[in-house]
PDB file of C-alpha atoms in Angstrom:
ATOM      1  CA  MET A   1      -0.014   0.024   0.168  1.00  0.00           C
ATOM      2  CA  LYS A   2       2.907   2.459   0.914  1.00  0.00           C
ATOM      3  CA  ARG A   3       4.403   1.690  -2.417  1.00  0.00           C
ATOM      4  CA  MET A   4       1.091   2.519  -4.295  1.00  0.00           C
ATOM      5  CA  PHE A   5       0.986   5.852  -2.405  1.00  0.00           C
ATOM      6  CA  THR A   6       4.787   6.140  -3.510  1.00  0.00           C
ATOM      7  CA  VAL A   7       4.011   6.158  -7.056  1.00  0.00           C
ATOM      8  CA  VAL A   8       1.171   7.828  -7.244  1.00  0.00           C
ATOM      9  CA  ALA A   9       2.769  10.646  -5.739  1.00  0.00           C
ATOM     10  CA  LEU A  10       5.742  10.718  -8.183  1.00  0.00           C
ATOM     11  CA  VAL A  11       3.450  10.890 -11.214  1.00  0.00           C
ATOM     12  CA  LEU A  12       1.555  13.644  -9.724  1.00  0.00           C
ATOM     13  CA  ALA A  13       4.586  15.220  -8.877  1.00  0.00           C
ATOM     14  CA  LEU A  14       5.760  14.664 -12.487  1.00  0.00           C
ATOM     15  CA  SER A  15       2.706  15.724 -13.863  1.00  0.00           C
ATOM     16  CA  ALA A  16       3.225  19.350 -11.823  1.00  0.00           C
ATOM     17  CA  LEU A  17       6.877  19.596 -13.410  1.00  0.00           C
ATOM     18  CA  MET A  18       5.716  19.003 -17.143  1.00  0.00           C
ATOM     19  CA  PHE A  19       2.623  21.245 -17.230  1.00  0.00           C
ATOM     20  CA  ALA A  20       4.529  23.736 -14.863  1.00  0.00           C
ATOM     21  CA  ALA A  21       7.556  23.984 -17.583  1.00  0.00           C
ATOM     22  CA  PRO A  22       7.215  26.872 -20.459  1.00  0.00           C
ATOM     23  CA  LYS A  23       5.656  25.951 -23.607  1.00  0.00           C
ATOM     24  CA  ALA A  24       8.542  25.963 -26.848  1.00  0.00           C
ATOM     25  CA  ILE A  25       6.980  28.359 -29.406  1.00  0.00           C
ATOM     26  CA  PRO A  26       8.159  26.564 -32.850  1.00  0.00           C
ATOM     27  CA  ASP A  27       9.552  29.123 -35.539  1.00  0.00           C
ATOM     28  CA  ILE A  28       7.893  30.553 -38.063  1.00  0.00           C
ATOM     29  CA  PRO A  29       9.604  30.138 -41.596  1.00  0.00           C
ATOM     30  CA  ARG A  30      12.006  33.100 -42.184  1.00  0.00           C
ATOM     31  CA  THR A  31      10.560  32.611 -46.090  1.00  0.00           C
ATOM     32  CA  LEU A  32       7.489  34.398 -44.292  1.00  0.00           C
ATOM     33  CA  SER A  33       9.304  37.588 -43.047  1.00  0.00           C
ATOM     34  CA  ASN A  34       7.928  39.607 -45.692  1.00  0.00           C
ATOM     35  CA  ALA A  35       4.453  38.801 -45.584  1.00  0.00           C
ATOM     36  CA  ARG A  36       2.488  41.941 -44.736  1.00  0.00           C
ATOM     37  CA  PHE A  37      -1.117  40.751 -45.575  1.00  0.00           C
ATOM     38  CA  VAL A  38      -2.907  38.019 -43.821  1.00  0.00           C
ATOM     39  CA  TYR A  39      -6.300  36.255 -44.099  1.00  0.00           C
ATOM     40  CA  VAL A  40      -7.611  34.593 -41.455  1.00  0.00           C
ATOM     41  CA  ALA A  41     -10.376  31.729 -41.636  1.00  0.00           C
ATOM     42  CA  ALA A  42     -11.800  28.186 -39.970  1.00  0.00           C
ATOM     43  CA  TYR A  43     -10.751  24.820 -41.547  1.00  0.00           C
ATOM     44  CA  ASP A  44     -14.359  24.314 -42.502  1.00  0.00           C
ATOM     45  CA  GLY A  45     -15.139  27.986 -44.214  1.00  0.00           C
ATOM     46  CA  ASP A  46     -14.730  31.315 -43.527  1.00  0.00           C
ATOM     47  CA  GLN A  47     -16.665  33.888 -40.953  1.00  0.00           C
ATOM     48  CA  PHE A  48     -19.428  34.469 -43.440  1.00  0.00           C
ATOM     49  CA  ASP A  49     -19.823  30.730 -44.263  1.00  0.00           C
ATOM     50  CA  PRO A  50     -23.573  30.251 -42.529  1.00  0.00           C
ATOM     51  CA  ASN A  51     -22.625  26.412 -42.000  1.00  0.00           C
ATOM     52  CA  LEU A  52     -19.383  27.359 -39.975  1.00  0.00           C
ATOM     53  CA  LEU A  53     -19.784  26.117 -36.303  1.00  0.00           C
ATOM     54  CA  PRO A  54     -19.826  29.264 -33.578  1.00  0.00           C
ATOM     55  CA  ASP A  55     -16.886  27.915 -31.987  1.00  0.00           C
ATOM     56  CA  ASP A  56     -15.122  29.057 -35.281  1.00  0.00           C
ATOM     57  CA  ARG A  57     -16.683  32.083 -35.970  1.00  0.00           C
ATOM     58  CA  HIS A  58     -15.806  33.456 -32.372  1.00  0.00           C
ATOM     59  CA  ALA A  59     -12.563  32.148 -33.072  1.00  0.00           C
ATOM     60  CA  ILE A  60     -11.688  34.194 -36.205  1.00  0.00           C
ATOM     61  CA  ALA A  61     -13.127  37.333 -34.682  1.00  0.00           C
ATOM     62  CA  ALA A  62     -11.000  36.696 -31.481  1.00  0.00           C
ATOM     63  CA  VAL A  63      -7.754  36.454 -33.905  1.00  0.00           C
ATOM     64  CA  GLN A  64      -8.539  38.946 -36.029  1.00  0.00           C
ATOM     65  CA  ASP A  65      -9.075  41.881 -33.513  1.00  0.00           C
ATOM     66  CA  SER A  66      -5.651  40.425 -31.888  1.00  0.00           C
ATOM     67  CA  LEU A  67      -3.799  41.022 -35.030  1.00  0.00           C
ATOM     68  CA  GLN A  68      -5.494  44.420 -35.513  1.00  0.00           C
ATOM     69  CA  LYS A  69      -4.507  45.449 -32.008  1.00  0.00           C
ATOM     70  CA  TRP A  70      -1.184  43.937 -32.916  1.00  0.00           C
ATOM     71  CA  GLY A  71      -0.768  46.105 -36.066  1.00  0.00           C
ATOM     72  CA  LYS A  72       2.171  44.343 -37.522  1.00  0.00           C
ATOM     73  CA  LEU A  73       0.104  42.903 -40.409  1.00  0.00           C
ATOM     74  CA  THR A  74      -3.077  43.714 -42.611  1.00  0.00           C
ATOM     75  CA  LEU A  75      -6.315  41.816 -42.361  1.00  0.00           C
ATOM     76  CA  VAL A  76      -7.330  41.262 -46.124  1.00  0.00           C
ATOM     77  CA  TYR A  77     -10.759  39.372 -46.058  1.00  0.00           C
ATOM     78  CA  ARG A  78      -9.846  37.428 -49.507  1.00  0.00           C
ATOM     79  CA  PRO A  79      -7.217  34.758 -49.634  1.00  0.00           C
ATOM     80  CA  ASP A  80      -6.288  35.862 -52.953  1.00  0.00           C
ATOM     81  CA  ASP A  81      -4.997  39.161 -51.352  1.00  0.00           C
ATOM     82  CA  ALA A  82      -2.937  37.774 -48.838  1.00  0.00           C
ATOM     83  CA  ASP A  83       0.569  36.357 -48.261  1.00  0.00           C
ATOM     84  CA  VAL A  84      -0.048  34.408 -45.118  1.00  0.00           C
ATOM     85  CA  ILE A  85      -3.266  32.712 -44.201  1.00  0.00           C
ATOM     86  CA  LEU A  86      -4.123  31.790 -40.651  1.00  0.00           C
ATOM     87  CA  LEU A  87      -6.700  28.736 -40.110  1.00  0.00           C
ATOM     88  CA  VAL A  88      -8.200  28.165 -36.728  1.00  0.00           C
ATOM     89  CA  GLN A  89     -10.548  25.547 -35.168  1.00  0.00           C
ATOM     90  CA  SER A  90     -12.222  25.751 -31.508  1.00  0.00           C
ATOM     91  CA  ARG A  91     -13.340  23.050 -30.182  1.00  0.00           C
ATOM     92  CA  PRO A  92     -13.865  22.034 -26.475  1.00  0.00           C
ATOM     93  CA  SER A  93     -11.213  19.997 -25.983  1.00  0.00           C
ATOM     94  CA  GLU A  94      -8.787  22.266 -28.058  1.00  0.00           C
ATOM     95  CA  ASP A  95      -8.106  24.730 -30.254  1.00  0.00           C
ATOM     96  CA  VAL A  96      -5.939  25.441 -33.001  1.00  0.00           C
ATOM     97  CA  LEU A  97      -4.098  28.241 -35.211  1.00  0.00           C
ATOM     98  CA  ALA A  98      -2.081  27.009 -38.003  1.00  0.00           C
ATOM     99  CA  LEU A  99      -0.059  29.260 -40.528  1.00  0.00           C
ATOM    100  CA  TYR A 100      -0.075  28.728 -44.338  1.00  0.00           C
ATOM    101  CA  ASP A 101       1.991  30.287 -47.097  1.00  0.00           C
ATOM    102  CA  ALA A 102      -1.130  31.737 -49.033  1.00  0.00           C
ATOM    103  CA  HIS A 103       1.069  31.867 -52.338  1.00  0.00           C
ATOM    104  CA  SER A 104       1.758  28.247 -52.021  1.00  0.00           C
ATOM    105  CA  SER A 105      -0.068  25.358 -53.603  1.00  0.00           C
ATOM    106  CA  SER A 106       0.604  22.913 -50.979  1.00  0.00           C
ATOM    107  CA  SER A 107      -1.888  22.204 -48.277  1.00  0.00           C
ATOM    108  CA  VAL A 108       0.752  21.649 -45.532  1.00  0.00           C
ATOM    109  CA  TYR A 109       1.011  23.934 -42.263  1.00  0.00           C
ATOM    110  CA  LEU A 110       3.904  25.855 -42.204  1.00  0.00           C
ATOM    111  CA  TRP A 111       3.655  26.839 -38.303  1.00  0.00           C
ATOM    112  CA  ARG A 112       0.686  25.523 -35.750  1.00  0.00           C
ATOM    113  CA  VAL A 113       0.219  25.522 -31.805  1.00  0.00           C
ATOM    114  CA  THR A 114      -2.668  23.943 -30.386  1.00  0.00           C
ATOM    115  CA  GLY A 115      -3.919  24.548 -26.548  1.00  0.00           C
ATOM    116  CA  ARG A 116      -7.693  24.047 -24.864  1.00  0.00           C
ATOM    117  CA  SER A 117      -9.132  27.693 -24.687  1.00  0.00           C
ATOM    118  CA  GLY A 118      -6.399  29.215 -26.355  1.00  0.00           C
ATOM    119  CA  LEU A 119      -8.536  31.209 -29.029  1.00  0.00           C
ATOM    120  CA  GLN A 120     -10.918  33.293 -26.535  1.00  0.00           C
ATOM    121  CA  GLN A 121     -12.205  36.293 -27.227  1.00  0.00           C
ATOM    122  CA  GLY A 122     -10.797  39.010 -25.093  1.00  0.00           C
ATOM    123  CA  GLU A 123      -7.628  36.566 -24.308  1.00  0.00           C
ATOM    124  CA  ALA A 124      -6.132  34.394 -27.170  1.00  0.00           C
ATOM    125  CA  PRO A 125      -2.533  32.637 -26.280  1.00  0.00           C
ATOM    126  CA  LEU A 126      -2.548  31.290 -29.479  1.00  0.00           C
ATOM    127  CA  VAL A 127      -2.022  34.526 -30.999  1.00  0.00           C
ATOM    128  CA  THR A 128       0.192  35.235 -28.595  1.00  0.00           C
ATOM    129  CA  ASP A 129       2.373  32.609 -29.526  1.00  0.00           C
ATOM    130  CA  PHE A 130       2.069  33.785 -33.071  1.00  0.00           C
ATOM    131  CA  GLN A 131       3.167  36.799 -32.279  1.00  0.00           C
ATOM    132  CA  ARG A 132       5.640  35.873 -30.111  1.00  0.00           C
ATOM    133  CA  ALA A 133       7.139  33.863 -33.169  1.00  0.00           C
ATOM    134  CA  TRP A 134       6.844  36.312 -35.666  1.00  0.00           C
ATOM    135  CA  GLU A 135       8.642  39.085 -33.390  1.00  0.00           C
ATOM    136  CA  ARG A 136      11.223  36.899 -33.717  1.00  0.00           C
ATOM    137  CA  ILE A 137      12.156  36.371 -37.458  1.00  0.00           C
ATOM    138  CA  ALA A 138      11.045  39.800 -38.506  1.00  0.00           C
ATOM    139  CA  ASN A 139      13.825  41.278 -36.584  1.00  0.00           C
TER     140      ASN A 139
END
């Protein structure tokens, strides 16, 4: 019985360390450093799609608001006008923010972060991660 409590305590301690460690933000490819225009949509459609889930629509708005306040990239409302595309997905279990090159025919993301409640209105930690990564390539 004592051994089981020791194992449980060890597992809990390791879990606490894992969650307390700072999250490493992936690097954005430097090939995108000259991008100026960004289009934001959900994987299931743009903000005007009537079939888009409300959580995704709110995530698009949260990302757009954060980017406008930040002021480093200019929002555009057509993917053809963009240099980069940010796609979002908001689900109760996890939110996703991924960056794509708008001029590439590849459907592979170049940068991606995920997290629970990461794209909420007012505070969007995944957008903050994006901004920090972007600042690293802009300097």
